[in-house]
PDB file of C-alpha atoms and ligand atoms in Angstrom:
ATOM      1  CA  UNK A   1       0.000   0.000   0.000  1.00 66.00           C
ATOM      2  CA  UNK A   2       3.071   2.277  -0.158  1.00 71.00           C
ATOM      3  CA  UNK A   3       2.174   5.501  -1.877  1.00 80.00           C
ATOM      4  CA  UNK A   4      -1.588   4.872  -1.698  1.00 83.00           C
ATOM      5  CA  UNK A   5      -3.779   7.732  -0.543  1.00 83.00           C
ATOM      6  CA  UNK A   6      -6.024   7.233   2.524  1.00 81.00           C
ATOM      7  CA  UNK A   7      -9.020   7.159   0.160  1.00 84.00           C
ATOM      8  CA  UNK A   8      -7.438   4.410  -1.958  1.00 81.00           C
ATOM      9  CA  UNK A   9      -6.719   2.385   1.182  1.00 79.00           C
ATOM     10  CA  UNK A  10     -10.321   2.767   2.352  1.00 79.00           C
ATOM     11  CA  UNK A  11     -11.569   1.742  -1.092  1.00 80.00           C
ATOM     12  CA  UNK A  12      -9.312  -1.308  -0.950  1.00 79.00           C
ATOM     13  CA  UNK A  13     -10.766  -2.272   2.444  1.00 75.00           C
ATOM     14  CA  UNK A  14     -14.359  -1.707   1.274  1.00 74.00           C
ATOM     15  CA  UNK A  15     -13.754  -3.910  -1.782  1.00 72.00           C
ATOM     16  CA  UNK A  16     -12.432  -6.604   0.554  1.00 70.00           C
ATOM     17  CA  UNK A  17     -15.678  -6.443   2.558  1.00 62.00           C
ATOM     18  CA  UNK A  18     -14.184  -4.570   5.515  1.00 68.00           C
ATOM     19  CA  UNK A  19     -16.724  -1.885   6.300  1.00 66.00           C
ATOM     20  CA  UNK A  20     -16.313  -1.218   9.970  1.00 64.00           C
ATOM     21  CA  UNK A  21     -13.512  -0.238  12.328  1.00 65.00           C
ATOM     22  CA  UNK A  22     -13.216  -2.275  15.484  1.00 60.00           C
ATOM     23  CA  UNK A  23     -10.863  -0.004  17.430  1.00 60.00           C
ATOM     24  CA  UNK A  24      -8.953   3.244  17.178  1.00 60.00           C
ATOM     25  CA  UNK A  25      -5.546   1.619  17.481  1.00 64.00           C
ATOM     26  CA  UNK A  26      -4.220  -1.314  15.514  1.00 67.00           C
ATOM     27  CA  UNK A  27      -3.631  -4.571  17.400  1.00 62.00           C
ATOM     28  CA  UNK A  28      -0.294  -6.313  16.816  1.00 64.00           C
ATOM     29  CA  UNK A  29      -1.250  -9.961  17.127  1.00 59.00           C
ATOM     30  CA  UNK A  30       2.396 -10.976  16.696  1.00 66.00           C
ATOM     31  CA  UNK A  31       3.521  -9.007  19.764  1.00 68.00           C
ATOM     32  CA  UNK A  32       5.003 -11.123  22.577  1.00 63.00           C
ATOM     33  CA  UNK A  33       2.619 -12.298  25.292  1.00 54.00           C
ATOM     34  CA  UNK A  34       2.343  -9.634  28.013  1.00 51.00           C
ATOM     35  CA  UNK A  35       3.159 -12.337  30.552  1.00 48.00           C
ATOM     36  CA  UNK A  36       6.688 -12.767  29.213  1.00 45.00           C
ATOM     37  CA  UNK A  37       9.523 -10.886  30.859  1.00 45.00           C
ATOM     38  CA  UNK A  38      11.250  -8.412  28.525  1.00 47.00           C
ATOM     39  CA  UNK A  39      14.409 -10.533  28.259  1.00 43.00           C
ATOM     40  CA  UNK A  40      12.327 -13.632  27.469  1.00 43.00           C
ATOM     41  CA  UNK A  41      10.411 -11.732  24.850  1.00 42.00           C
ATOM     42  CA  UNK A  42      13.656 -10.593  23.307  1.00 42.00           C
ATOM     43  CA  UNK A  43      15.230 -14.085  23.352  1.00 40.00           C
ATOM     44  CA  UNK A  44      15.479 -15.334  19.772  1.00 41.00           C
ATOM     45  CA  UNK A  45      14.176 -18.850  20.560  1.00 40.00           C
ATOM     46  CA  UNK A  46      12.969 -20.527  23.728  1.00 38.00           C
ATOM     47  CA  UNK A  47      12.797 -24.277  23.929  1.00 38.00           C
ATOM     48  CA  UNK A  48       9.653 -25.938  25.257  1.00 38.00           C
ATOM     49  CA  UNK A  49      11.112 -26.302  28.727  1.00 40.00           C
ATOM     50  CA  UNK A  50      11.908 -22.601  28.979  1.00 39.00           C
ATOM     51  CA  UNK A  51       8.383 -21.763  27.876  1.00 39.00           C
ATOM     52  CA  UNK A  52       6.932 -24.088  30.480  1.00 40.00           C
ATOM     53  CA  UNK A  53       8.998 -22.342  33.139  1.00 42.00           C
ATOM     54  CA  UNK A  54       7.871 -18.849  32.093  1.00 42.00           C
ATOM     55  CA  UNK A  55       5.727 -17.045  34.652  1.00 43.00           C
ATOM     56  CA  UNK A  56       1.963 -17.436  34.249  1.00 42.00           C
ATOM     57  CA  UNK A  57       0.005 -14.536  32.778  1.00 44.00           C
ATOM     58  CA  UNK A  58      -0.823 -11.983  35.436  1.00 45.00           C
ATOM     59  CA  UNK A  59      -4.323 -11.464  34.082  1.00 43.00           C
ATOM     60  CA  UNK A  60      -6.304 -12.777  31.128  1.00 44.00           C
ATOM     61  CA  UNK A  61      -6.474 -10.557  28.082  1.00 44.00           C
ATOM     62  CA  UNK A  62      -9.487  -8.294  28.285  1.00 43.00           C
ATOM     63  CA  UNK A  63     -12.607  -9.212  26.332  1.00 56.00           C
ATOM     64  CA  UNK A  64     -11.232 -12.554  25.189  1.00 68.00           C
ATOM     65  CA  UNK A  65     -14.189 -14.884  24.813  1.00 71.00           C
ATOM     66  CA  UNK A  66     -13.923 -18.200  26.641  1.00 74.00           C
ATOM     67  CA  UNK A  67     -12.966 -21.316  24.642  1.00 75.00           C
ATOM     68  CA  UNK A  68     -15.826 -22.509  22.410  1.00 77.00           C
ATOM     69  CA  UNK A  69     -16.730 -25.551  24.533  1.00 79.00           C
ATOM     70  CA  UNK A  70     -17.006 -23.414  27.654  1.00 90.00           C
ATOM     71  CA  UNK A  71     -18.952 -20.791  25.714  1.00 96.00           C
ATOM     72  CA  UNK A  72     -21.464 -23.319  24.359  1.00 95.00           C
ATOM     73  CA  UNK A  73     -21.901 -24.789  27.850  1.00 95.00           C
ATOM     74  CA  UNK A  74     -22.419 -21.340  29.338  1.00 97.00           C
ATOM     75  CA  UNK A  75     -24.880 -20.508  26.546  1.00 98.00           C
ATOM     76  CA  UNK A  76     -26.877 -23.673  27.308  1.00 97.00           C
ATOM     77  CA  UNK A  77     -26.916 -22.908  31.028  1.00 97.00           C
ATOM     78  CA  UNK A  78     -27.960 -19.264  30.555  1.00 98.00           C
ATOM     79  CA  UNK A  79     -30.568 -19.983  27.896  1.00 98.00           C
ATOM     80  CA  UNK A  80     -32.173 -22.728  29.965  1.00 98.00           C
ATOM     81  CA  UNK A  81     -32.423 -20.368  32.937  1.00 98.00           C
ATOM     82  CA  UNK A  82     -34.514 -17.763  31.058  1.00 98.00           C
ATOM     83  CA  UNK A  83     -38.171 -17.966  32.089  1.00 98.00           C
ATOM     84  CA  UNK A  84     -39.335 -15.500  29.416  1.00 98.00           C
ATOM     85  CA  UNK A  85     -38.201 -13.713  26.252  1.00 98.00           C
ATOM     86  CA  UNK A  86     -37.309 -10.461  27.997  1.00 98.00           C
ATOM     87  CA  UNK A  87     -34.967 -12.287  30.373  1.00 98.00           C
ATOM     88  CA  UNK A  88     -33.496 -14.266  27.497  1.00 98.00           C
ATOM     89  CA  UNK A  89     -32.716 -11.016  25.655  1.00 98.00           C
ATOM     90  CA  UNK A  90     -31.067  -9.553  28.768  1.00 98.00           C
ATOM     91  CA  UNK A  91     -28.965 -12.684  29.297  1.00 98.00           C
ATOM     92  CA  UNK A  92     -27.962 -12.786  25.643  1.00 98.00           C
ATOM     93  CA  UNK A  93     -26.995  -9.108  25.679  1.00 98.00           C
ATOM     94  CA  UNK A  94     -24.673  -9.783  28.629  1.00 98.00           C
ATOM     95  CA  UNK A  95     -23.208 -13.000  27.168  1.00 98.00           C
ATOM     96  CA  UNK A  96     -19.501 -12.679  26.295  1.00 97.00           C
ATOM     97  CA  UNK A  97     -18.981 -16.125  24.767  1.00 97.00           C
ATOM     98  CA  UNK A  98     -19.382 -15.234  21.081  1.00 97.00           C
ATOM     99  CA  UNK A  99     -16.592 -13.189  19.505  1.00 96.00           C
ATOM    100  CA  UNK A 100     -19.059 -11.617  17.036  1.00 98.00           C
ATOM    101  CA  UNK A 101     -20.341  -9.450  19.855  1.00 98.00           C
ATOM    102  CA  UNK A 102     -17.034  -7.539  19.870  1.00 97.00           C
ATOM    103  CA  UNK A 103     -17.371  -6.446  16.249  1.00 97.00           C
ATOM    104  CA  UNK A 104     -21.135  -5.892  16.102  1.00 98.00           C
ATOM    105  CA  UNK A 105     -22.682  -2.571  17.136  1.00 98.00           C
ATOM    106  CA  UNK A 106     -25.537  -4.158  19.018  1.00 98.00           C
ATOM    107  CA  UNK A 107     -27.571  -7.279  19.668  1.00 98.00           C
ATOM    108  CA  UNK A 108     -30.317  -7.979  17.120  1.00 98.00           C
ATOM    109  CA  UNK A 109     -32.763 -10.052  19.133  1.00 98.00           C
ATOM    110  CA  UNK A 110     -36.129 -10.140  17.380  1.00 98.00           C
ATOM    111  CA  UNK A 111     -38.881  -8.259  15.629  1.00 98.00           C
ATOM    112  CA  UNK A 112     -42.571  -8.807  15.065  1.00 98.00           C
ATOM    113  CA  UNK A 113     -45.072 -10.404  17.353  1.00 98.00           C
ATOM    114  CA  UNK A 114     -43.850 -13.116  19.750  1.00 98.00           C
ATOM    115  CA  UNK A 115     -47.437 -14.321  20.013  1.00 98.00           C
ATOM    116  CA  UNK A 116     -47.713 -14.734  16.225  1.00 98.00           C
ATOM    117  CA  UNK A 117     -48.576 -18.144  14.789  1.00 98.00           C
ATOM    118  CA  UNK A 118     -45.409 -18.225  12.675  1.00 98.00           C
ATOM    119  CA  UNK A 119     -41.775 -17.720  13.677  1.00 98.00           C
ATOM    120  CA  UNK A 120     -39.275 -16.955  10.908  1.00 98.00           C
ATOM    121  CA  UNK A 121     -35.592 -17.599  11.448  1.00 98.00           C
ATOM    122  CA  UNK A 122     -32.818 -16.178   9.298  1.00 98.00           C
ATOM    123  CA  UNK A 123     -29.055 -16.427   9.405  1.00 98.00           C
ATOM    124  CA  UNK A 124     -27.502 -13.347  10.972  1.00 98.00           C
ATOM    125  CA  UNK A 125     -27.982  -9.581  10.967  1.00 98.00           C
ATOM    126  CA  UNK A 126     -26.532  -7.469   8.169  1.00 98.00           C
ATOM    127  CA  UNK A 127     -25.459  -3.818   8.221  1.00 97.00           C
ATOM    128  CA  UNK A 128     -28.916  -2.224   8.511  1.00 98.00           C
ATOM    129  CA  UNK A 129     -29.967  -4.721  11.172  1.00 98.00           C
ATOM    130  CA  UNK A 130     -26.767  -3.997  13.104  1.00 98.00           C
ATOM    131  CA  UNK A 131     -27.523  -0.274  12.934  1.00 98.00           C
ATOM    132  CA  UNK A 132     -31.158  -0.543  14.000  1.00 98.00           C
ATOM    133  CA  UNK A 133     -31.157  -3.608  16.271  1.00 98.00           C
ATOM    134  CA  UNK A 134     -34.055  -5.141  14.287  1.00 98.00           C
ATOM    135  CA  UNK A 135     -33.802  -8.257  12.106  1.00 98.00           C
ATOM    136  CA  UNK A 136     -34.605  -8.159   8.406  1.00 98.00           C
ATOM    137  CA  UNK A 137     -34.866  -4.410   7.849  1.00 98.00           C
ATOM    138  CA  UNK A 138     -32.474  -4.113   4.881  1.00 97.00           C
ATOM    139  CA  UNK A 139     -33.090  -5.126   1.258  1.00 97.00           C
ATOM    140  CA  UNK A 140     -33.584  -8.779   2.156  1.00 98.00           C
ATOM    141  CA  UNK A 141     -35.996  -7.736   4.890  1.00 98.00           C
ATOM    142  CA  UNK A 142     -38.044  -5.650   2.481  1.00 98.00           C
ATOM    143  CA  UNK A 143     -38.297  -8.659   0.190  1.00 98.00           C
ATOM    144  CA  UNK A 144     -39.335 -10.795   3.164  1.00 98.00           C
ATOM    145  CA  UNK A 145     -42.097  -8.276   3.921  1.00 98.00           C
ATOM    146  CA  UNK A 146     -43.336  -8.603   0.324  1.00 98.00           C
ATOM    147  CA  UNK A 147     -43.235 -12.401   0.517  1.00 98.00           C
ATOM    148  CA  UNK A 148     -45.302 -12.287   3.708  1.00 98.00           C
ATOM    149  CA  UNK A 149     -47.732  -9.740   2.238  1.00 98.00           C
ATOM    150  CA  UNK A 150     -48.304 -12.081  -0.710  1.00 97.00           C
ATOM    151  CA  UNK A 151     -49.919 -14.560   1.674  1.00 98.00           C
ATOM    152  CA  UNK A 152     -51.686 -11.975   3.802  1.00 97.00           C
ATOM    153  CA  UNK A 153     -49.150 -11.756   6.629  1.00 98.00           C
ATOM    154  CA  UNK A 154     -47.129  -8.912   8.104  1.00 98.00           C
ATOM    155  CA  UNK A 155     -44.908  -8.371  11.127  1.00 98.00           C
ATOM    156  CA  UNK A 156     -47.892  -8.103  13.444  1.00 98.00           C
ATOM    157  CA  UNK A 157     -48.574 -11.778  12.784  1.00 97.00           C
ATOM    158  CA  UNK A 158     -45.079 -13.263  12.704  1.00 98.00           C
ATOM    159  CA  UNK A 159     -42.092 -13.308  15.036  1.00 98.00           C
ATOM    160  CA  UNK A 160     -38.654 -12.906  13.416  1.00 98.00           C
ATOM    161  CA  UNK A 161     -35.180 -13.770  14.710  1.00 98.00           C
ATOM    162  CA  UNK A 162     -31.829 -15.105  13.512  1.00 98.00           C
ATOM    163  CA  UNK A 163     -29.686 -18.129  14.360  1.00 98.00           C
ATOM    164  CA  UNK A 164     -26.863 -15.722  15.232  1.00 98.00           C
ATOM    165  CA  UNK A 165     -27.899 -12.409  16.828  1.00 98.00           C
ATOM    166  CA  UNK A 166     -24.738 -10.378  16.100  1.00 98.00           C
ATOM    167  CA  UNK A 167     -23.603  -9.205  12.684  1.00 98.00           C
ATOM    168  CA  UNK A 168     -20.588 -11.120  11.326  1.00 98.00           C
ATOM    169  CA  UNK A 169     -17.984  -8.632  10.014  1.00 96.00           C
ATOM    170  CA  UNK A 170     -18.501  -7.822   6.360  1.00 95.00           C
ATOM    171  CA  UNK A 171     -21.692  -9.932   6.346  1.00 95.00           C
ATOM    172  CA  UNK A 172     -19.748 -13.158   6.054  1.00 97.00           C
ATOM    173  CA  UNK A 173     -21.532 -16.421   6.841  1.00 96.00           C
ATOM    174  CA  UNK A 174     -21.273 -17.234  10.553  1.00 97.00           C
ATOM    175  CA  UNK A 175     -18.813 -20.046  11.256  1.00 97.00           C
ATOM    176  CA  UNK A 176     -20.067 -23.433  12.529  1.00 97.00           C
ATOM    177  CA  UNK A 177     -18.453 -22.567  15.859  1.00 97.00           C
ATOM    178  CA  UNK A 178     -20.284 -19.224  16.143  1.00 97.00           C
ATOM    179  CA  UNK A 179     -23.539 -20.942  15.262  1.00 98.00           C
ATOM    180  CA  UNK A 180     -22.950 -23.714  17.802  1.00 97.00           C
ATOM    181  CA  UNK A 181     -22.337 -21.141  20.536  1.00 98.00           C
ATOM    182  CA  UNK A 182     -25.501 -19.169  19.721  1.00 98.00           C
ATOM    183  CA  UNK A 183     -27.759 -22.155  19.061  1.00 98.00           C
ATOM    184  CA  UNK A 184     -28.954 -22.692  22.674  1.00 98.00           C
ATOM    185  CA  UNK A 185     -30.266 -19.110  22.724  1.00 98.00           C
ATOM    186  CA  UNK A 186     -32.299 -19.336  19.505  1.00 98.00           C
ATOM    187  CA  UNK A 187     -33.626 -22.754  20.553  1.00 98.00           C
ATOM    188  CA  UNK A 188     -34.786 -21.305  23.866  1.00 98.00           C
ATOM    189  CA  UNK A 189     -36.245 -18.294  22.020  1.00 98.00           C
ATOM    190  CA  UNK A 190     -38.297 -20.695  19.887  1.00 98.00           C
ATOM    191  CA  UNK A 191     -39.381 -22.653  22.963  1.00 98.00           C
ATOM    192  CA  UNK A 192     -40.510 -19.491  24.753  1.00 98.00           C
ATOM    193  CA  UNK A 193     -42.310 -18.014  21.740  1.00 98.00           C
ATOM    194  CA  UNK A 194     -43.884 -21.446  21.093  1.00 98.00           C
ATOM    195  CA  UNK A 195     -45.027 -20.692  17.538  1.00 98.00           C
ATOM    196  CA  UNK A 196     -47.460 -22.970  15.759  1.00 98.00           C
ATOM    197  CA  UNK A 197     -45.176 -23.112  12.692  1.00 98.00           C
ATOM    198  CA  UNK A 198     -41.534 -22.302  11.975  1.00 98.00           C
ATOM    199  CA  UNK A 199     -39.977 -21.080   8.738  1.00 98.00           C
ATOM    200  CA  UNK A 200     -36.207 -21.458   8.407  1.00 98.00           C
ATOM    201  CA  UNK A 201     -34.674 -19.256   5.731  1.00 98.00           C
ATOM    202  CA  UNK A 202     -31.425 -20.366   4.108  1.00 98.00           C
ATOM    203  CA  UNK A 203     -28.987 -23.159   4.825  1.00 98.00           C
ATOM    204  CA  UNK A 204     -27.561 -22.169   8.229  1.00 98.00           C
ATOM    205  CA  UNK A 205     -30.988 -21.850   9.879  1.00 98.00           C
ATOM    206  CA  UNK A 206     -32.435 -24.899   8.120  1.00 98.00           C
ATOM    207  CA  UNK A 207     -29.492 -27.219   8.710  1.00 98.00           C
ATOM    208  CA  UNK A 208     -28.802 -26.229  12.295  1.00 98.00           C
ATOM    209  CA  UNK A 209     -32.357 -26.055  13.568  1.00 98.00           C
ATOM    210  CA  UNK A 210     -33.706 -29.016  11.645  1.00 98.00           C
ATOM    211  CA  UNK A 211     -30.668 -31.298  12.022  1.00 98.00           C
ATOM    212  CA  UNK A 212     -30.197 -31.622   8.248  1.00 98.00           C
ATOM    213  CA  UNK A 213     -27.041 -31.812   6.159  1.00 97.00           C
ATOM    214  CA  UNK A 214     -28.424 -31.321   2.647  1.00 98.00           C
ATOM    215  CA  UNK A 215     -28.068 -28.011   0.852  1.00 98.00           C
ATOM    216  CA  UNK A 216     -30.943 -25.556   0.913  1.00 98.00           C
ATOM    217  CA  UNK A 217     -32.053 -26.335  -2.640  1.00 98.00           C
ATOM    218  CA  UNK A 218     -32.765 -29.894  -1.508  1.00 98.00           C
ATOM    219  CA  UNK A 219     -34.303 -28.865   1.811  1.00 98.00           C
ATOM    220  CA  UNK A 220     -36.550 -26.062   0.623  1.00 98.00           C
ATOM    221  CA  UNK A 221     -40.231 -26.737   0.262  1.00 98.00           C
ATOM    222  CA  UNK A 222     -40.092 -29.609   2.742  1.00 98.00           C
ATOM    223  CA  UNK A 223     -41.658 -29.770   6.193  1.00 98.00           C
ATOM    224  CA  UNK A 224     -39.617 -31.086   9.102  1.00 98.00           C
ATOM    225  CA  UNK A 225     -40.245 -31.503  12.789  1.00 98.00           C
ATOM    226  CA  UNK A 226     -38.129 -29.073  14.779  1.00 98.00           C
ATOM    227  CA  UNK A 227     -37.687 -30.790  18.138  1.00 97.00           C
ATOM    228  CA  UNK A 228     -37.417 -28.233  20.887  1.00 97.00           C
ATOM    229  CA  UNK A 229     -37.629 -29.060  24.585  1.00 97.00           C
ATOM    230  CA  UNK A 230     -39.831 -32.107  24.035  1.00 97.00           C
ATOM    231  CA  UNK A 231     -42.127 -30.411  21.525  1.00 98.00           C
ATOM    232  CA  UNK A 232     -42.187 -30.989  17.775  1.00 98.00           C
ATOM    233  CA  UNK A 233     -42.854 -27.820  15.828  1.00 98.00           C
ATOM    234  CA  UNK A 234     -43.625 -28.212  12.105  1.00 98.00           C
ATOM    235  CA  UNK A 235     -40.936 -26.281  10.228  1.00 98.00           C
ATOM    236  CA  UNK A 236     -40.758 -25.302   6.569  1.00 98.00           C
ATOM    237  CA  UNK A 237     -37.323 -24.778   5.037  1.00 98.00           C
ATOM    238  CA  UNK A 238     -37.201 -22.136   2.345  1.00 98.00           C
ATOM    239  CA  UNK A 239     -34.826 -19.943   0.389  1.00 98.00           C
ATOM    240  CA  UNK A 240     -33.307 -16.903   2.041  1.00 98.00           C
ATOM    241  CA  UNK A 241     -34.513 -13.550   0.641  1.00 98.00           C
ATOM    242  CA  UNK A 242     -30.876 -12.407   0.253  1.00 98.00           C
ATOM    243  CA  UNK A 243     -30.334 -15.391  -2.052  1.00 98.00           C
ATOM    244  CA  UNK A 244     -33.489 -14.475  -3.980  1.00 98.00           C
ATOM    245  CA  UNK A 245     -32.126 -10.971  -4.517  1.00 98.00           C
ATOM    246  CA  UNK A 246     -29.068 -12.525  -6.160  1.00 97.00           C
ATOM    247  CA  UNK A 247     -31.028 -15.242  -7.990  1.00 98.00           C
ATOM    248  CA  UNK A 248     -34.403 -13.679  -8.853  1.00 98.00           C
ATOM    249  CA  UNK A 249     -35.313 -16.653 -11.070  1.00 97.00           C
ATOM    250  CA  UNK A 250     -35.611 -18.737  -7.894  1.00 98.00           C
ATOM    251  CA  UNK A 251     -38.425 -16.549  -6.569  1.00 98.00           C
ATOM    252  CA  UNK A 252     -40.892 -18.974  -8.147  1.00 98.00           C
ATOM    253  CA  UNK A 253     -39.694 -21.666  -5.723  1.00 98.00           C
ATOM    254  CA  UNK A 254     -39.996 -19.332  -2.744  1.00 98.00           C
ATOM    255  CA  UNK A 255     -43.487 -18.374  -3.891  1.00 97.00           C
ATOM    256  CA  UNK A 256     -44.412 -22.070  -3.909  1.00 98.00           C
ATOM    257  CA  UNK A 257     -43.088 -22.330  -0.320  1.00 98.00           C
ATOM    258  CA  UNK A 258     -45.111 -19.308   0.795  1.00 98.00           C
ATOM    259  CA  UNK A 259     -48.242 -20.911  -0.638  1.00 98.00           C
ATOM    260  CA  UNK A 260     -47.457 -24.117   1.257  1.00 98.00           C
ATOM    261  CA  UNK A 261     -47.140 -22.055   4.443  1.00 98.00           C
ATOM    262  CA  UNK A 262     -50.459 -20.350   3.777  1.00 98.00           C
ATOM    263  CA  UNK A 263     -52.159 -23.720   3.119  1.00 98.00           C
ATOM    264  CA  UNK A 264     -50.853 -25.064   6.425  1.00 97.00           C
ATOM    265  CA  UNK A 265     -52.004 -21.965   8.295  1.00 97.00           C
ATOM    266  CA  UNK A 266     -55.451 -21.790   6.741  1.00 95.00           C
ATOM    267  CA  UNK A 267     -56.467 -25.196   5.404  1.00 93.00           C
ATOM    268  CA  UNK A 268     -59.738 -24.970   3.480  1.00 81.00           C
TER     269      UNK A 268
HETATM  270  N1  LIG B 301     -30.354 -11.707   6.721  1.00 53.93           N
HETATM  271  C1  LIG B 301     -30.673 -12.477   7.781  1.00 53.93           C
HETATM  272  O1  LIG B 301     -30.519 -13.694   7.759  1.00 53.93           O
HETATM  273  N2  LIG B 301     -31.142 -11.874   8.850  1.00 53.93           N
HETATM  274  C2  LIG B 301     -31.333 -10.571   8.935  1.00 53.93           C
HETATM  275  O2  LIG B 301     -31.779 -10.101   9.971  1.00 53.93           O
HETATM  276  C3  LIG B 301     -31.005  -9.792   7.808  1.00 53.93           C
HETATM  277  C4  LIG B 301     -30.515 -10.373   6.715  1.00 53.93           C
END
């Protein structure tokens, strides 16, 4: 980047999908551990024995999330302890186990009506959702609203959430580890909302909530039982509106799925 102007550097970052700054100062992840004494840090090589003898870290690094297994266990414990959705949201907002929280602006918990007959579950918040704290408010959300309107529904009749409630940087797909850590919270959210029907949008929601491995084009249009806390909730897998924006020809399939949802809600 030598010789590049600040604007060119920013454009380079934007093209690479980096559209937010996490901190004011750069972090040198190659810097020696703070626990090492200066002379140890300066030593060109330390053999394993020397490293074992080095003093223990005085304090853990700030804001380092716990290891994934601990985090998933803590998520399960916290989620199970929530007696209602408001408590679940408070516990989730205070949860430090998912590293996405550090880069997101805020928690995106839910939108719509928790007493609605249908609960819709997407993947993860995007930029607009991260700014507003509400799921599905960007372009994909506007398409979702139109899909719902086509079968006579709106946000007063459905409850909307995501598998992962913090925006992944640059809108990347959440990793399996991030999903595994957040899964106990969305499962508890479903249990507490107790919808009559679920709609999972896209592969991450469909595969992780319905225990399926197939791709979304094989899963879509099919009903599964989503087993949550001893209850089986009928769940329809469908295409994600963000995918439909990229592949408008597939809207016909999503339209078929919306009709199947309508038929299940209002059988004649
Ligand atoms: N995509 C999702 O999966 N969820 C949102 O909230 C927005 C876009």
